[in-house]
PDB file of C-alpha atoms in Angstrom:
ATOM      1  CA  MET A   1      19.799   5.075  -6.182  1.00  0.00           C
ATOM      2  CA  LEU A   2      16.760   3.882  -7.053  1.00  0.00           C
ATOM      3  CA  GLN A   3      15.934   6.579 -10.504  1.00  0.00           C
ATOM      4  CA  THR A   4      20.039   5.156 -10.839  1.00  0.00           C
ATOM      5  CA  CYS A   5      18.924   1.127 -10.484  1.00  0.00           C
ATOM      6  CA  TYR A   6      15.196   1.499 -12.828  1.00  0.00           C
ATOM      7  CA  ARG A   7      17.770   3.085 -15.575  1.00  0.00           C
ATOM      8  CA  ASP A   8      19.978  -0.627 -15.115  1.00  0.00           C
ATOM      9  CA  VAL A   9      16.989  -2.053 -15.891  1.00  0.00           C
ATOM     10  CA  LEU A  10      15.906  -0.392 -18.621  1.00  0.00           C
ATOM     11  CA  THR A  11      18.963  -0.553 -20.308  1.00  0.00           C
ATOM     12  CA  GLU A  12      18.990  -4.340 -20.145  1.00  0.00           C
ATOM     13  CA  LEU A  13      15.617  -4.768 -20.932  1.00  0.00           C
ATOM     14  CA  ALA A  14      16.617  -2.739 -24.327  1.00  0.00           C
ATOM     15  CA  THR A  15      19.997  -5.281 -24.734  1.00  0.00           C
ATOM     16  CA  VAL A  16      18.029  -8.763 -23.661  1.00  0.00           C
ATOM     17  CA  SER A  17      16.821  -9.455 -26.930  1.00  0.00           C
ATOM     18  CA  ASP A  18      15.785 -12.924 -26.531  1.00  0.00           C
ATOM     19  CA  PRO A  19      11.631 -12.984 -25.064  1.00  0.00           C
ATOM     20  CA  ASN A  20      11.939 -15.417 -22.685  1.00  0.00           C
ATOM     21  CA  ASP A  21      15.435 -13.835 -20.873  1.00  0.00           C
ATOM     22  CA  ARG A  22      13.572 -10.622 -21.467  1.00  0.00           C
ATOM     23  CA  GLN A  23      10.111 -11.997 -19.464  1.00  0.00           C
ATOM     24  CA  THR A  24      12.905 -13.511 -16.741  1.00  0.00           C
ATOM     25  CA  LEU A  25      14.440  -9.610 -16.590  1.00  0.00           C
ATOM     26  CA  ILE A  26      11.520  -8.256 -15.567  1.00  0.00           C
ATOM     27  CA  ARG A  27      10.664 -10.712 -13.298  1.00  0.00           C
ATOM     28  CA  GLU A  28      13.765 -10.845 -10.945  1.00  0.00           C
ATOM     29  CA  SER A  29      13.949  -6.979 -11.931  1.00  0.00           C
ATOM     30  CA  TYR A  30       9.842  -6.927 -10.356  1.00  0.00           C
ATOM     31  CA  ASN A  31      11.202  -8.272  -7.525  1.00  0.00           C
ATOM     32  CA  ALA A  32      14.339  -5.953  -6.803  1.00  0.00           C
ATOM     33  CA  LEU A  33      12.518  -2.669  -7.029  1.00  0.00           C
ATOM     34  CA  SER A  34       9.687  -3.510  -5.326  1.00  0.00           C
ATOM     35  CA  GLN A  35      12.038  -3.743  -2.094  1.00  0.00           C
ATOM     36  CA  TYR A  36      12.111  -0.046  -2.329  1.00  0.00           C
ATOM     37  CA  ARG A  37       8.806   0.359  -2.139  1.00  0.00           C
ATOM     38  CA  TYR A  38       7.809  -2.019   0.899  1.00  0.00           C
ATOM     39  CA  ILE A  39      10.287   1.377   2.498  1.00  0.00           C
ATOM     40  CA  GLY A  40       8.682   3.598   1.371  1.00  0.00           C
ATOM     41  CA  TRP A  41       4.971   1.688   2.210  1.00  0.00           C
ATOM     42  CA  PHE A  42       6.890   1.289   5.927  1.00  0.00           C
ATOM     43  CA  ILE A  43       6.489   4.756   6.347  1.00  0.00           C
ATOM     44  CA  THR A  44       3.510   6.313   5.196  1.00  0.00           C
ATOM     45  CA  THR A  45       0.888   3.647   6.172  1.00  0.00           C
ATOM     46  CA  PRO A  46       1.226   4.073   9.330  1.00  0.00           C
ATOM     47  CA  LEU A  47       1.381   7.778   9.113  1.00  0.00           C
ATOM     48  CA  LEU A  48      -1.283   8.122   6.723  1.00  0.00           C
ATOM     49  CA  MET A  49      -3.533   5.684   9.553  1.00  0.00           C
ATOM     50  CA  PHE A  50      -2.093   8.669  11.941  1.00  0.00           C
ATOM     51  CA  GLN A  51      -3.836  11.171   9.704  1.00  0.00           C
ATOM     52  CA  LEU A  52      -7.039   9.655   9.315  1.00  0.00           C
ATOM     53  CA  ILE A  53      -7.809   9.189  12.599  1.00  0.00           C
ATOM     54  CA  SER A  54      -7.162  13.115  14.170  1.00  0.00           C
ATOM     55  CA  MET A  55      -9.759  13.621  12.435  1.00  0.00           C
ATOM     56  CA  LEU A  56     -12.752  11.604  14.126  1.00  0.00           C
ATOM     57  CA  GLY A  57     -12.368  14.606  15.905  1.00  0.00           C
ATOM     58  CA  VAL A  58     -11.812  12.502  19.511  1.00  0.00           C
ATOM     59  CA  GLN A  59      -8.981  12.613  21.836  1.00  0.00           C
ATOM     60  CA  LEU A  60      -5.927  10.077  21.179  1.00  0.00           C
ATOM     61  CA  SER A  61      -6.441   8.629  24.641  1.00  0.00           C
ATOM     62  CA  GLU A  62      -9.862   7.802  24.606  1.00  0.00           C
ATOM     63  CA  ILE A  63      -8.828   5.069  21.510  1.00  0.00           C
ATOM     64  CA  LYS A  64      -5.074   4.612  22.288  1.00  0.00           C
ATOM     65  CA  ARG A  65      -6.144   1.724  22.416  1.00  0.00           C
ATOM     66  CA  GLN A  66      -7.749   0.889  19.431  1.00  0.00           C
ATOM     67  CA  LEU A  67      -4.975   3.790  17.454  1.00  0.00           C
ATOM     68  CA  ALA A  68      -2.342   1.214  18.705  1.00  0.00           C
ATOM     69  CA  GLY A  69      -4.390  -1.849  16.843  1.00  0.00           C
ATOM     70  CA  LEU A  70      -4.201   0.185  14.387  1.00  0.00           C
ATOM     71  CA  LEU A  71      -0.542   1.805  13.334  1.00  0.00           C
ATOM     72  CA  MET A  72      -0.167  -2.299  14.273  1.00  0.00           C
ATOM     73  CA  ALA A  73      -2.306  -4.104  12.228  1.00  0.00           C
ATOM     74  CA  THR A  74      -0.976  -1.407   9.503  1.00  0.00           C
ATOM     75  CA  LEU A  75       2.409  -2.547  10.055  1.00  0.00           C
ATOM     76  CA  PHE A  76       1.487  -5.953   9.868  1.00  0.00           C
ATOM     77  CA  MET A  77      -0.678  -5.846   6.685  1.00  0.00           C
ATOM     78  CA  VAL A  78       2.955  -4.334   4.489  1.00  0.00           C
ATOM     79  CA  PHE A  79       5.164  -6.654   6.991  1.00  0.00           C
ATOM     80  CA  ALA A  80       2.331  -9.690   5.818  1.00  0.00           C
ATOM     81  CA  SER A  81       3.225  -8.581   2.378  1.00  0.00           C
ATOM     82  CA  TYR A  82       6.278  -7.736   2.216  1.00  0.00           C
ATOM     83  CA  ILE A  83       6.834 -11.977   3.614  1.00  0.00           C
ATOM     84  CA  GLY A  84       4.693 -12.601   1.006  1.00  0.00           C
ATOM     85  CA  HIS A  85       6.309 -11.004  -2.011  1.00  0.00           C
ATOM     86  CA  GLU A  86       9.828 -11.976  -1.357  1.00  0.00           C
ATOM     87  CA  GLN A  87       8.806 -16.330  -1.333  1.00  0.00           C
ATOM     88  CA  LEU A  88      10.991 -16.847  -4.165  1.00  0.00           C
ATOM     89  CA  SER A  89      13.340 -19.833  -5.247  1.00  0.00           C
ATOM     90  CA  PHE A  90      16.900 -19.623  -5.573  1.00  0.00           C
ATOM     91  CA  ASP A  91      16.916 -18.754  -8.645  1.00  0.00           C
ATOM     92  CA  ASN A  92      14.250 -15.826  -8.553  1.00  0.00           C
ATOM     93  CA  GLU A  93      11.489 -17.217  -9.706  1.00  0.00           C
ATOM     94  CA  ILE A  94       8.034 -16.777  -7.770  1.00  0.00           C
ATOM     95  CA  GLN A  95       7.140 -19.261  -5.376  1.00  0.00           C
ATOM     96  CA  ILE A  96       2.565 -19.721  -5.553  1.00  0.00           C
ATOM     97  CA  VAL A  97       1.457 -21.179  -2.418  1.00  0.00           C
ATOM     98  CA  PRO A  98       4.158 -19.003   0.263  1.00  0.00           C
ATOM     99  CA  LYS A  99       3.335 -15.498  -1.831  1.00  0.00           C
ATOM    100  CA  LEU A 100      -0.404 -17.364  -2.105  1.00  0.00           C
ATOM    101  CA  THR A 101      -0.395 -17.406   2.658  1.00  0.00           C
ATOM    102  CA  TRP A 102       0.860 -14.182   2.681  1.00  0.00           C
ATOM    103  CA  GLY A 103      -0.411 -12.284   0.688  1.00  0.00           C
ATOM    104  CA  LEU A 104      -4.277 -14.236   2.786  1.00  0.00           C
ATOM    105  CA  ILE A 105      -2.805 -13.188   6.036  1.00  0.00           C
ATOM    106  CA  ALA A 106      -1.394  -9.907   4.944  1.00  0.00           C
ATOM    107  CA  LEU A 107      -5.549  -9.241   3.061  1.00  0.00           C
ATOM    108  CA  ILE A 108      -6.886 -10.777   6.568  1.00  0.00           C
ATOM    109  CA  ASP A 109      -5.145  -7.616   8.020  1.00  0.00           C
ATOM    110  CA  TYR A 110      -6.339  -5.610   5.645  1.00  0.00           C
ATOM    111  CA  VAL A 111      -9.780  -6.477   5.935  1.00  0.00           C
ATOM    112  CA  PHE A 112      -9.799  -5.650  10.072  1.00  0.00           C
ATOM    113  CA  LEU A 113      -8.426  -2.459   9.194  1.00  0.00           C
ATOM    114  CA  LEU A 114     -11.818  -1.295   7.552  1.00  0.00           C
ATOM    115  CA  PHE A 115     -13.802  -3.651  10.050  1.00  0.00           C
ATOM    116  CA  THR A 116     -12.669  -0.794  12.917  1.00  0.00           C
ATOM    117  CA  ILE A 117     -12.502   1.771  11.025  1.00  0.00           C
ATOM    118  CA  ASN A 118     -15.988   1.674   9.875  1.00  0.00           C
ATOM    119  CA  ARG A 119     -16.430   0.568  13.737  1.00  0.00           C
ATOM    120  CA  LEU A 120     -14.615   4.008  14.651  1.00  0.00           C
ATOM    121  CA  TRP A 121     -16.692   5.380  11.709  1.00  0.00           C
ATOM    122  CA  LYS A 122     -20.308   4.288  13.608  1.00  0.00           C
ATOM    123  CA  GLU A 123     -19.082   5.614  16.979  1.00  0.00           C
ATOM    124  CA  PHE A 124     -18.186   9.007  16.242  1.00  0.00           C
ATOM    125  CA  GLY A 125     -18.958  10.159  13.146  1.00  0.00           C
ATOM    126  CA  SER A 126     -20.841  12.691  15.006  1.00  0.00           C
ATOM    127  CA  GLN A 127     -17.996  14.243  15.926  1.00  0.00           C
ATOM    128  CA  SER A 128     -15.264  13.007  13.214  1.00  0.00           C
ATOM    129  CA  HIS A 129     -14.670  15.876  10.379  1.00  0.00           C
ATOM    130  CA  PRO A 130     -16.446  15.686   6.892  1.00  0.00           C
ATOM    131  CA  ALA A 131     -13.372  15.083   5.054  1.00  0.00           C
ATOM    132  CA  PHE A 132     -12.544  11.390   7.387  1.00  0.00           C
ATOM    133  CA  ARG A 133     -14.812   9.255   5.018  1.00  0.00           C
ATOM    134  CA  GLN A 134     -12.907  11.139   1.536  1.00  0.00           C
ATOM    135  CA  ALA A 135      -9.485   9.558   3.959  1.00  0.00           C
ATOM    136  CA  ALA A 136     -10.934   6.805   4.107  1.00  0.00           C
ATOM    137  CA  LEU A 137     -12.329   5.751   0.808  1.00  0.00           C
ATOM    138  CA  ILE A 138      -8.976   7.147  -0.081  1.00  0.00           C
ATOM    139  CA  MET A 139      -7.266   4.634   1.406  1.00  0.00           C
ATOM    140  CA  ALA A 140      -8.871   2.061   1.228  1.00  0.00           C
ATOM    141  CA  GLY A 141      -9.323   2.261  -2.661  1.00  0.00           C
ATOM    142  CA  ALA A 142      -5.431   2.154  -2.737  1.00  0.00           C
ATOM    143  CA  TRP A 143      -4.818  -0.613  -0.527  1.00  0.00           C
ATOM    144  CA  ALA A 144      -7.067  -2.768  -2.483  1.00  0.00           C
ATOM    145  CA  LEU A 145      -5.355  -1.862  -6.102  1.00  0.00           C
ATOM    146  CA  TYR A 146      -1.974  -2.428  -3.921  1.00  0.00           C
ATOM    147  CA  PHE A 147      -3.428  -6.038  -3.515  1.00  0.00           C
ATOM    148  CA  ILE A 148      -4.962  -6.562  -6.807  1.00  0.00           C
ATOM    149  CA  GLY A 149      -1.188  -5.066  -8.237  1.00  0.00           C
ATOM    150  CA  TYR A 150       0.274  -8.264  -5.262  1.00  0.00           C
ATOM    151  CA  PHE A 151      -2.004 -11.294  -6.783  1.00  0.00           C
ATOM    152  CA  LEU A 152      -1.407 -10.268  -9.664  1.00  0.00           C
ATOM    153  CA  THR A 153       2.263 -11.234 -10.091  1.00  0.00           C
ATOM    154  CA  LEU A 154       1.222 -14.348 -10.048  1.00  0.00           C
ATOM    155  CA  ALA A 155      -0.429 -14.387 -13.500  1.00  0.00           C
ATOM    156  CA  PRO A 156       2.235 -14.277 -16.908  1.00  0.00           C
ATOM    157  CA  ILE A 157       1.990 -10.401 -16.896  1.00  0.00           C
ATOM    158  CA  ASP A 158       4.332  -7.484 -18.165  1.00  0.00           C
ATOM    159  CA  PHE A 159       5.601  -6.647 -14.225  1.00  0.00           C
ATOM    160  CA  ASN A 160       5.792  -3.408 -15.120  1.00  0.00           C
ATOM    161  CA  TRP A 161       2.330  -2.377 -15.772  1.00  0.00           C
ATOM    162  CA  ILE A 162       2.373  -3.137 -12.066  1.00  0.00           C
ATOM    163  CA  HIS A 163       4.582  -0.699 -10.878  1.00  0.00           C
ATOM    164  CA  LEU A 164       3.713   2.348 -13.163  1.00  0.00           C
ATOM    165  CA  THR A 165       0.276   1.383 -11.479  1.00  0.00           C
ATOM    166  CA  PHE A 166       1.713   1.452  -8.011  1.00  0.00           C
ATOM    167  CA  THR A 167       4.068   4.434  -8.892  1.00  0.00           C
ATOM    168  CA  ILE A 168       0.449   5.958  -9.902  1.00  0.00           C
ATOM    169  CA  VAL A 169      -2.003   5.162  -7.116  1.00  0.00           C
ATOM    170  CA  ASP A 170       1.681   5.905  -5.338  1.00  0.00           C
ATOM    171  CA  ILE A 171       1.923   9.684  -6.190  1.00  0.00           C
ATOM    172  CA  VAL A 172      -2.467  10.310  -6.090  1.00  0.00           C
ATOM    173  CA  SER A 173      -3.059   8.534  -3.376  1.00  0.00           C
ATOM    174  CA  LEU A 174      -0.878  11.154  -0.919  1.00  0.00           C
ATOM    175  CA  LEU A 175      -1.735  13.625  -2.286  1.00  0.00           C
ATOM    176  CA  SER A 176      -5.152  13.907  -2.351  1.00  0.00           C
ATOM    177  CA  VAL A 177      -4.483  12.378   1.729  1.00  0.00           C
ATOM    178  CA  GLY A 178      -1.850  14.983   1.692  1.00  0.00           C
ATOM    179  CA  LEU A 179      -4.643  17.713   0.214  1.00  0.00           C
ATOM    180  CA  ILE A 180      -7.111  16.470   2.217  1.00  0.00           C
ATOM    181  CA  MET A 181      -5.334  16.989   5.315  1.00  0.00           C
ATOM    182  CA  TYR A 182      -3.959  20.828   4.356  1.00  0.00           C
ATOM    183  CA  LEU A 183      -7.638  22.159   3.252  1.00  0.00           C
ATOM    184  CA  VAL A 184      -8.981  20.600   7.750  1.00  0.00           C
ATOM    185  CA  ASN A 185      -5.476  21.883   9.031  1.00  0.00           C
ATOM    186  CA  THR A 186      -6.094  25.118   7.717  1.00  0.00           C
ATOM    187  CA  ASN A 187      -9.915  25.713   7.934  1.00  0.00           C
ATOM    188  CA  ARG A 188     -10.880  25.421   4.326  1.00  0.00           C
ATOM    189  CA  TRP A 189     -12.423  21.988   3.621  1.00  0.00           C
ATOM    190  CA  SER A 190     -15.972  23.176   2.717  1.00  0.00           C
ATOM    191  CA  HIS A 191     -18.786  20.786   3.381  1.00  0.00           C
ATOM    192  CA  ASN A 192     -19.311  20.594  -0.282  1.00  0.00           C
ATOM    193  CA  LEU A 193     -16.838  18.266  -1.473  1.00  0.00           C
TER     194      LEU A 193
END
């Protein structure tokens, strides 16, 4: 379904000759296509957080309050940025102030997540798996790139580059964390990695 939608947008882009109409179509298609991306993030973001916390090497019952807070915070981060993403006028133009407001709320939540993960790392780092740090850095870096892309939509740039970057970051981060989890769970993680 997403491939069909994207193919239809590309076909329509190829037939639009006026640069202003073309830019409007790119902006409007970005908003429509990103809704699918947010659906994926609502699913993968809490799962990645749960996988990360499982590498701490601590019983989840010992940190159930922090775990619940982290999972809720990841969902809220995605939800707040989604609300910001949907701040559009009647003619599909981005409303800058509401989008910035919701983006900053999501960014504050992101910083909270980083501090909470760092606090857990300091508290349980000695018993955590060595791969915890690499997985945490991959997730934090990917989410930082998503925020940069979110705020770049306020600039007059070609949104297709943002889609391409998001797709690459999604693939690389999910595969990287998945590979790390595979190596950890099969006891193939070398301490030299």
